[in-house]
GROMACS .gro file of C-alpha atoms in nm:
model
  337
    1MET     CA    1  -0.006   0.012   0.005
    2ALA     CA    2   0.100   0.357  -0.059
    3SER     CA    3   0.240   0.589   0.199
    4ASP     CA    4  -0.055   0.845   0.329
    5LYS     CA    5   0.268   1.113   0.330
    6PRO     CA    6   0.398   1.277   0.005
    7SER     CA    7   0.720   1.109  -0.091
    8THR     CA    8   0.978   1.430  -0.120
    9GLU     CA    9   1.202   1.233  -0.309
   10ILE     CA   10   1.202   1.269  -0.650
   11ILE     CA   11   1.327   0.968  -0.843
   12PRO     CA   12   1.473   0.990  -1.166
   13PHE     CA   13   1.205   0.883  -1.438
   14ALA     CA   14   1.528   0.606  -1.568
   15LYS     CA   15   1.543   0.505  -1.256
   16ALA     CA   16   1.143   0.446  -1.216
   17THR     CA   17   1.143   0.310  -1.532
   18GLU     CA   18   1.432   0.062  -1.522
   19ILE     CA   19   1.404  -0.323  -1.718
   20LYS     CA   20   1.597  -0.602  -1.621
   21ARG     CA   21   1.583  -0.836  -1.905
   22LEU     CA   22   1.522  -1.233  -1.767
   23ASP     CA   23   1.526  -1.406  -2.107
   24ALA     CA   24   1.444  -1.331  -2.470
   25ASN     CA   25   1.084  -1.271  -2.382
   26THR     CA   26   1.079  -1.175  -2.031
   27TYR     CA   27   1.145  -0.845  -1.853
   28GLN     CA   28   1.086  -0.721  -1.535
   29ALA     CA   29   0.987  -0.398  -1.409
   30ASN     CA   30   0.999  -0.211  -1.054
   31LEU     CA   31   0.693   0.021  -1.005
   32VAL     CA   32   0.783   0.281  -0.746
   33ASP     CA   33   0.556   0.460  -0.505
   34SER     CA   34   0.648   0.820  -0.547
   35PHE     CA   35   0.472   0.762  -0.907
   36CYS     CA   36   0.137   0.673  -0.777
   37ILE     CA   37  -0.207   0.833  -0.764
   38GLY     CA   38  -0.324   0.671  -0.388
   39ALA     CA   39  -0.217   0.318  -0.397
   40VAL     CA   40  -0.161   0.270  -0.745
   41PRO     CA   41   0.058   0.397  -1.004
   42ASN     CA   42  -0.024   0.587  -1.239
   43GLY     CA   43  -0.141   0.416  -1.585
   44GLY     CA   44   0.071   0.630  -1.839
   45TYR     CA   45   0.385   0.577  -1.586
   46VAL     CA   46   0.320   0.230  -1.610
   47ALA     CA   47   0.238   0.266  -1.953
   48SER     CA   48   0.622   0.352  -2.022
   49CYS     CA   49   0.758   0.083  -1.848
   50ILE     CA   50   0.619  -0.151  -2.144
   51LEU     CA   51   0.748   0.080  -2.364
   52GLN     CA   52   1.127   0.046  -2.200
   53ALA     CA   53   1.048  -0.321  -2.219
   54ALA     CA   54   0.939  -0.310  -2.596
   55ILE     CA   55   1.201  -0.082  -2.696
   56LEU     CA   56   1.479  -0.285  -2.523
   57HIS     CA   57   1.297  -0.602  -2.737
   58GLY     CA   58   1.284  -0.391  -3.050
   59SER     CA   59   1.652  -0.247  -2.987
   60SER     CA   60   1.794  -0.637  -2.955
   61ARG     CA   61   1.599  -0.802  -3.218
   62SER     CA   62   1.840  -0.839  -3.551
   63PRO     CA   63   2.164  -0.608  -3.526
   64SER     CA   64   2.126  -0.517  -3.912
   65ASN     CA   65   1.785  -0.402  -3.866
   66PRO     CA   66   1.696  -0.295  -3.523
   67GLN     CA   67   1.378  -0.154  -3.473
   68PRO     CA   68   1.405   0.099  -3.147
   69HIS     CA   69   1.079   0.333  -3.164
   70VAL     CA   70   0.726   0.226  -3.089
   71MET     CA   71   0.548   0.390  -3.344
   72ASN     CA   72   0.212   0.305  -3.200
   73ALA     CA   73   0.057   0.196  -2.901
   74HIS     CA   74  -0.280   0.041  -2.779
   75PHE     CA   75  -0.298  -0.031  -2.382
   76GLU     CA   76  -0.585  -0.236  -2.237
   77TYR     CA   77  -0.615  -0.194  -1.818
   78LEU     CA   78  -0.738  -0.482  -1.699
   79ASN     CA   79  -0.677  -0.421  -1.315
   80ARG     CA   80  -0.518  -0.216  -1.060
   81THR     CA   81  -0.162  -0.194  -1.052
   82GLN     CA   82   0.048  -0.208  -0.714
   83VAL     CA   83   0.419  -0.091  -0.629
   84GLY     CA   84   0.662  -0.349  -0.663
   85PRO     CA   85   0.780  -0.647  -0.914
   86ALA     CA   86   0.584  -0.651  -1.244
   87THR     CA   87   0.672  -0.907  -1.502
   88ILE     CA   88   0.644  -0.852  -1.872
   89ILE     CA   89   0.642  -1.050  -2.126
   90ILE     CA   90   0.673  -0.980  -2.457
   91GLU     CA   91   0.497  -1.225  -2.805
   92ASP     CA   92   0.689  -1.147  -3.119
   93VAL     CA   93   0.329  -1.182  -3.336
   94LYS     CA   94   0.401  -1.046  -3.651
   95PRO     CA   95   0.808  -0.981  -3.692
   96GLY     CA   96   0.862  -0.747  -4.022
   97ARG     CA   97   1.145  -0.554  -4.160
   98GLN     CA   98   0.964  -0.222  -4.142
   99LEU     CA   99   0.749  -0.329  -3.872
  100THR     CA  100   0.734  -0.548  -3.592
  101THR     CA  101   0.362  -0.624  -3.413
  102LEU     CA  102   0.443  -0.691  -3.033
  103HIS     CA  103   0.208  -0.824  -2.758
  104ALA     CA  104   0.287  -0.719  -2.459
  105THR     CA  105   0.091  -0.786  -2.109
  106LEU     CA  106   0.209  -0.711  -1.741
  107SER     CA  107   0.177  -0.908  -1.422
  108GLN     CA  108   0.179  -0.876  -1.030
  109GLY     CA  109   0.078  -1.101  -0.733
  110GLY     CA  110   0.105  -1.454  -0.857
  111GLY     CA  111   0.090  -1.401  -1.254
  112LYS     CA  112  -0.196  -1.186  -1.256
  113LYS     CA  113  -0.281  -0.965  -1.541
  114ARG     CA  114  -0.278  -0.643  -1.510
  115LEU     CA  115  -0.174  -0.456  -1.812
  116THR     CA  116  -0.212  -0.599  -2.210
  117ALA     CA  117  -0.099  -0.406  -2.523
  118TYR     CA  118  -0.021  -0.389  -2.869
  119LEU     CA  119   0.274  -0.244  -2.993
  120VAL     CA  120   0.443  -0.155  -3.300
  121MET     CA  121   0.773  -0.127  -3.360
  122THR     CA  122   1.019   0.053  -3.636
  123ASN     CA  123   1.291   0.263  -3.645
  124LEU     CA  124   1.167   0.627  -3.709
  125SER     CA  125   1.469   0.735  -3.777
  126SER     CA  126   1.548   0.537  -4.126
  127MET     CA  127   1.143   0.567  -4.257
  128ALA     CA  128   1.120   0.731  -4.588
  129GLY     CA  129   0.812   0.830  -4.786
  130ILE     CA  130   0.561   1.093  -4.865
  131THR     CA  131   0.571   1.384  -4.604
  132LEU     CA  132   0.361   1.682  -4.673
  133ASP     CA  133   0.298   1.984  -4.457
  134THR     CA  134  -0.089   1.970  -4.359
  135GLN     CA  135  -0.070   2.295  -4.202
  136PHE     CA  136  -0.203   2.201  -3.848
  137SER     CA  137  -0.243   2.428  -3.575
  138LEU     CA  138  -0.440   2.376  -3.252
  139VAL     CA  139  -0.828   2.478  -3.301
  140PRO     CA  140  -0.942   2.682  -3.128
  141PRO     CA  141  -0.602   2.844  -3.094
  142PRO     CA  142  -0.477   2.839  -2.729
  143LEU     CA  143  -0.498   3.225  -2.591
  144THR     CA  144  -0.146   3.263  -2.527
  145LEU     CA  145   0.032   3.188  -2.873
  146SER     CA  146   0.396   3.248  -2.737
  147LYS     CA  147   0.634   3.053  -2.635
  148PRO     CA  148   0.769   3.096  -2.244
  149ASP     CA  149   1.050   3.264  -2.142
  150PHE     CA  150   1.167   2.915  -2.009
  151SER     CA  151   1.500   3.096  -1.858
  152SER     CA  152   1.196   3.332  -1.654
  153LEU     CA  153   1.024   2.970  -1.559
  154LEU     CA  154   1.341   2.771  -1.410
  155SER     CA  155   1.489   3.117  -1.276
  156LYS     CA  156   1.425   3.141  -0.874
  157GLN     CA  157   1.506   3.498  -0.837
  158ASN     CA  158   1.253   3.753  -0.674
  159GLY     CA  159   1.055   3.924  -0.943
  160GLN     CA  160   1.212   3.713  -1.279
  161GLN     CA  161   0.876   3.564  -1.423
  162ASP     CA  162   0.760   3.472  -1.776
  163ALA     CA  163   0.475   3.693  -1.881
  164ASN     CA  164   0.245   3.471  -2.001
  165TRP     CA  165   0.296   3.159  -1.863
  166THR     CA  166   0.368   3.032  -1.466
  167ALA     CA  167   0.374   2.741  -1.260
  168ILE     CA  168   0.133   2.514  -1.168
  169ARG     CA  169   0.111   2.503  -0.775
  170LEU     CA  170   0.056   2.161  -0.626
  171PRO     CA  171  -0.292   2.190  -0.333
  172PRO     CA  172  -0.189   2.116   0.030
  173GLY     CA  173  -0.181   1.767   0.121
  174PHE     CA  174  -0.118   1.642  -0.253
  175SER     CA  175   0.010   1.284  -0.151
  176TYR     CA  176  -0.303   1.132  -0.285
  177ILE     CA  177  -0.171   1.317  -0.609
  178ARG     CA  178   0.204   1.313  -0.575
  179ALA     CA  179   0.268   1.098  -0.936
  180LEU     CA  180   0.229   1.499  -1.029
  181GLN     CA  181   0.567   1.618  -0.830
  182ASN     CA  182   0.787   1.419  -1.089
  183THR     CA  183   0.667   1.705  -1.351
  184ARG     CA  184   0.689   2.086  -1.375
  185PHE     CA  185   0.366   2.225  -1.521
  186TYR     CA  186   0.292   2.611  -1.680
  187MET     CA  187  -0.046   2.722  -1.769
  188PRO     CA  188  -0.069   3.053  -1.948
  189ARG     CA  189  -0.161   3.372  -1.713
  190ALA     CA  190  -0.422   3.449  -1.971
  191GLY     CA  191  -0.632   3.116  -1.791
  192GLN     CA  192  -0.763   2.809  -2.058
  193VAL     CA  193  -0.951   2.863  -2.395
  194ARG     CA  194  -1.202   2.640  -2.281
  195LYS     CA  195  -1.308   2.453  -1.971
  196SER     CA  196  -1.279   2.138  -2.165
  197ILE     CA  197  -0.874   2.238  -2.299
  198ILE     CA  198  -0.593   2.253  -2.106
  199ASP     CA  199  -0.324   2.406  -2.324
  200LEU     CA  200   0.063   2.323  -2.060
  201TRP     CA  201   0.446   2.319  -2.088
  202ILE     CA  202   0.609   2.048  -1.904
  203ARG     CA  203   0.983   1.945  -1.800
  204LEU     CA  204   1.052   1.630  -1.593
  205ALA     CA  205   1.144   1.804  -1.203
  206SER     CA  206   1.462   1.582  -1.183
  207GLY     CA  207   1.581   1.767  -1.491
  208GLU     CA  208   1.623   1.451  -1.700
  209ARG     CA  209   1.528   1.513  -2.087
  210PHE     CA  210   1.182   1.361  -2.189
  211THR     CA  211   1.271   1.009  -2.409
  212ASP     CA  212   1.066   0.763  -2.671
  213ALA     CA  213   1.000   0.579  -2.341
  214THR     CA  214   0.839   0.845  -2.155
  215LEU     CA  215   0.601   0.917  -2.362
  216GLY     CA  216   0.346   0.679  -2.251
  217TYR     CA  217   0.415   0.855  -1.884
  218VAL     CA  218   0.358   1.212  -2.078
  219SER     CA  219   0.057   1.093  -2.255
  220ASP     CA  220  -0.140   1.034  -1.912
  221CYS     CA  221   0.100   1.256  -1.702
  222TRP     CA  222  -0.251   1.513  -1.657
  223PRO     CA  223  -0.603   1.373  -1.731
  224TYR     CA  224  -0.775   1.615  -1.539
  225VAL     CA  225  -1.012   1.784  -1.722
  226VAL     CA  226  -1.289   1.715  -1.496
  227GLU     CA  227  -1.071   1.925  -1.246
  228ALA     CA  228  -1.190   2.233  -1.448
  229TYR     CA  229  -1.572   2.184  -1.348
  230ARG     CA  230  -1.498   2.169  -0.992
  231PRO     CA  231  -1.716   2.396  -0.798
  232ARG     CA  232  -1.505   2.610  -0.575
  233SER     CA  233  -1.768   2.628  -0.273
  234ASN     CA  234  -2.075   2.515  -0.157
  235GLU     CA  235  -2.257   2.832  -0.325
  236GLU     CA  236  -2.112   2.761  -0.631
  237GLU     CA  237  -2.190   2.392  -0.628
  238GLU     CA  238  -2.603   2.480  -0.564
  239GLU     CA  239  -2.591   2.753  -0.814
  240SER     CA  240  -2.438   2.708  -1.130
  241ASN     CA  241  -2.267   2.336  -1.139
  242MET     CA  242  -2.551   2.179  -1.281
  243ASN     CA  243  -2.562   1.878  -1.500
  244LYS     CA  244  -2.895   1.812  -1.679
  245GLU     CA  245  -3.088   1.644  -1.465
  246GLY     CA  246  -3.105   1.939  -1.196
  247ALA     CA  247  -2.855   1.828  -0.942
  248ALA     CA  248  -2.522   1.926  -0.889
  249ALA     CA  249  -2.259   1.692  -1.100
  250PHE     CA  250  -2.005   1.619  -0.789
  251ARG     CA  251  -1.924   1.838  -0.433
  252HIS     CA  252  -1.672   2.066  -0.416
  253ASP     CA  253  -1.472   1.878  -0.186
  254ALA     CA  254  -1.519   1.536  -0.319
  255ARG     CA  255  -1.195   1.321  -0.400
  256HIS     CA  256  -1.158   1.118  -0.704
  257TRP     CA  257  -0.943   0.887  -0.934
  258TYR     CA  258  -0.946   0.887  -1.310
  259PRO     CA  259  -0.863   0.546  -1.405
  260THR     CA  260  -0.738   0.482  -1.759
  261VAL     CA  261  -0.951   0.187  -1.918
  262VAL     CA  262  -0.799   0.227  -2.306
  263MET     CA  263  -0.513   0.442  -2.411
  264ASN     CA  264  -0.375   0.499  -2.734
  265VAL     CA  265  -0.043   0.628  -2.804
  266GLU     CA  266   0.113   0.716  -3.185
  267GLN     CA  267   0.470   0.876  -3.177
  268LYS     CA  268   0.521   1.108  -3.470
  269LYS     CA  269   0.856   1.156  -3.419
  270ALA     CA  270   1.196   1.027  -3.265
  271ALA     CA  271   1.328   1.202  -2.971
  272PRO     CA  272   1.657   1.369  -3.062
  273GLU     CA  273   2.002   1.225  -2.879
  274LYS     CA  274   1.945   1.410  -2.620
  275GLY     CA  275   1.611   1.404  -2.606
  276TRP     CA  276   1.370   1.705  -2.561
  277GLU     CA  277   1.413   1.949  -2.210
  278TRP     CA  278   1.104   2.092  -2.264
  279LEU     CA  279   0.682   1.971  -2.437
  280ARG     CA  280   0.386   2.151  -2.509
  281MET     CA  281   0.083   1.970  -2.464
  282ARG     CA  282  -0.283   2.016  -2.510
  283VAL     CA  283  -0.538   1.790  -2.326
  284SER     CA  284  -0.924   1.780  -2.401
  285SER     CA  285  -1.240   1.623  -2.395
  286LYS     CA  286  -1.525   1.575  -2.632
  287GLU     CA  287  -1.777   1.444  -2.345
  288VAL     CA  288  -1.806   1.345  -2.016
  289ARG     CA  289  -2.116   1.126  -1.970
  290ALA     CA  290  -2.210   0.882  -1.696
  291GLY     CA  291  -1.902   0.836  -1.508
  292ARG     CA  292  -1.715   0.790  -1.812
  293PHE     CA  293  -1.472   1.057  -2.094
  294ASP     CA  294  -1.240   1.066  -2.345
  295LEU     CA  295  -0.897   1.245  -2.406
  296GLU     CA  296  -0.707   1.302  -2.666
  297VAL     CA  297  -0.414   1.485  -2.607
  298LEU     CA  298  -0.130   1.639  -2.843
  299VAL     CA  299   0.236   1.686  -2.768
  300MET     CA  300   0.439   1.926  -2.949
  301ASP     CA  301   0.794   2.012  -2.909
  302GLU     CA  302   0.984   2.342  -2.852
  303GLN     CA  303   0.947   2.405  -3.289
  304GLY     CA  304   0.586   2.309  -3.300
  305GLU     CA  305   0.617   2.032  -3.436
  306LEU     CA  306   0.345   1.663  -3.338
  307VAL     CA  307   0.578   1.417  -3.103
  308VAL     CA  308   0.244   1.243  -3.024
  309VAL     CA  309  -0.066   1.169  -3.116
  310SER     CA  310  -0.295   1.013  -2.735
  311ASN     CA  311  -0.679   0.902  -2.738
  312HIS     CA  312  -0.780   0.760  -2.398
  313VAL     CA  313  -1.094   0.620  -2.281
  314GLY     CA  314  -1.117   0.708  -1.904
  315LEU     CA  315  -1.347   0.655  -1.544
  316VAL     CA  316  -1.444   0.865  -1.320
  317LEU     CA  317  -1.427   0.747  -0.963
  318GLY     CA  318  -1.454   0.825  -0.567
  319SER     CA  319  -1.099   0.818  -0.435
  320GLU     CA  320  -1.254   0.493  -0.203
  321ARG     CA  321  -1.224   0.289  -0.530
  322ASN     CA  322  -0.870   0.378  -0.582
  323LEU     CA  323  -0.729   0.284  -0.187
  324ALA     CA  324  -0.968   0.037  -0.138
  325GLY     CA  325  -0.813  -0.329  -0.048
  326ARG     CA  326  -0.711  -0.523  -0.289
  327ALA     CA  327  -0.941  -0.794  -0.145
  328GLN     CA  328  -1.276  -0.747   0.002
  329ALA     CA  329  -1.543  -1.046   0.086
  330GLY     CA  330  -1.757  -1.088  -0.262
  331MET     CA  331  -1.509  -0.925  -0.455
  332LYS     CA  332  -1.283  -1.177  -0.491
  333GLY     CA  333  -1.142  -1.208  -0.827
  334GLN     CA  334  -1.290  -0.896  -0.945
  335SER     CA  335  -1.102  -0.619  -1.075
  336ARG     CA  336  -1.233  -0.281  -0.843
  337ILE     CA  337  -1.252  -0.060  -1.159
   0.00000   0.00000   0.00000
């Protein structure tokens, strides 16, 4: 069970996702507490552990034709993961010269399957073909179009700050959402273009660069569109946060868990040799209905080029579902999700 106290130590992402190869198809990870939401490791972090294993697997499959990049990954979350060792088994479903399809399963606790994934491996650096300028842009455009002054965001000097972007401060008692301490989030001072759209710049708190393996975590590091609709007080709860049935959507002091059911991650470009220090994100939802929601996550580099297109299906659950014991009467063999 995760600690009730916030973890003050920032564990480097490379260490938190370290993979040990046991044999040709079996890998071992160790899921750490500091990447948890409540008692459960963040789903994107766990996906990154699988990505790291797949990258190791693809890089070593053929010295003359390595496939070190996950062009596309589809993750399905079967059961809650937990802090501690995890076994990842990778099957080569369809080996190919340019594209190879892998199936990965992450298991814990006596072999119980927690997560399954299909991954398409390739070498993004050597792929050739038609490239077109599609004039992609964020629609609607964010209220703040300019890039931050990154040096100002990093500066601890009094009075030095970026004119358009500001750091998001974690709320008091953030031990429940302690996974967030591993990333620094920056939001527009002018606010978001609408409640269902969140524009951010991010960097890793450890000072590491984002790599290909981090992109699972990046895709799921801020799934908090629902929080934009949180009432700020009892009065606002009663007056302005009404759903179609005429009742408050949720209480201002409700504590939620947003588990991912399905996540797709398409990587558009390979990480540069030294990685990315900064990435820009747009997280948006088209509809929140009956406790489930969609997310589209677009990740861009400093030049505005797409790095990731990700789509999720998630749930809005009470935090008690996250913190509940693993085995309860009448629930044996059933997922708490």
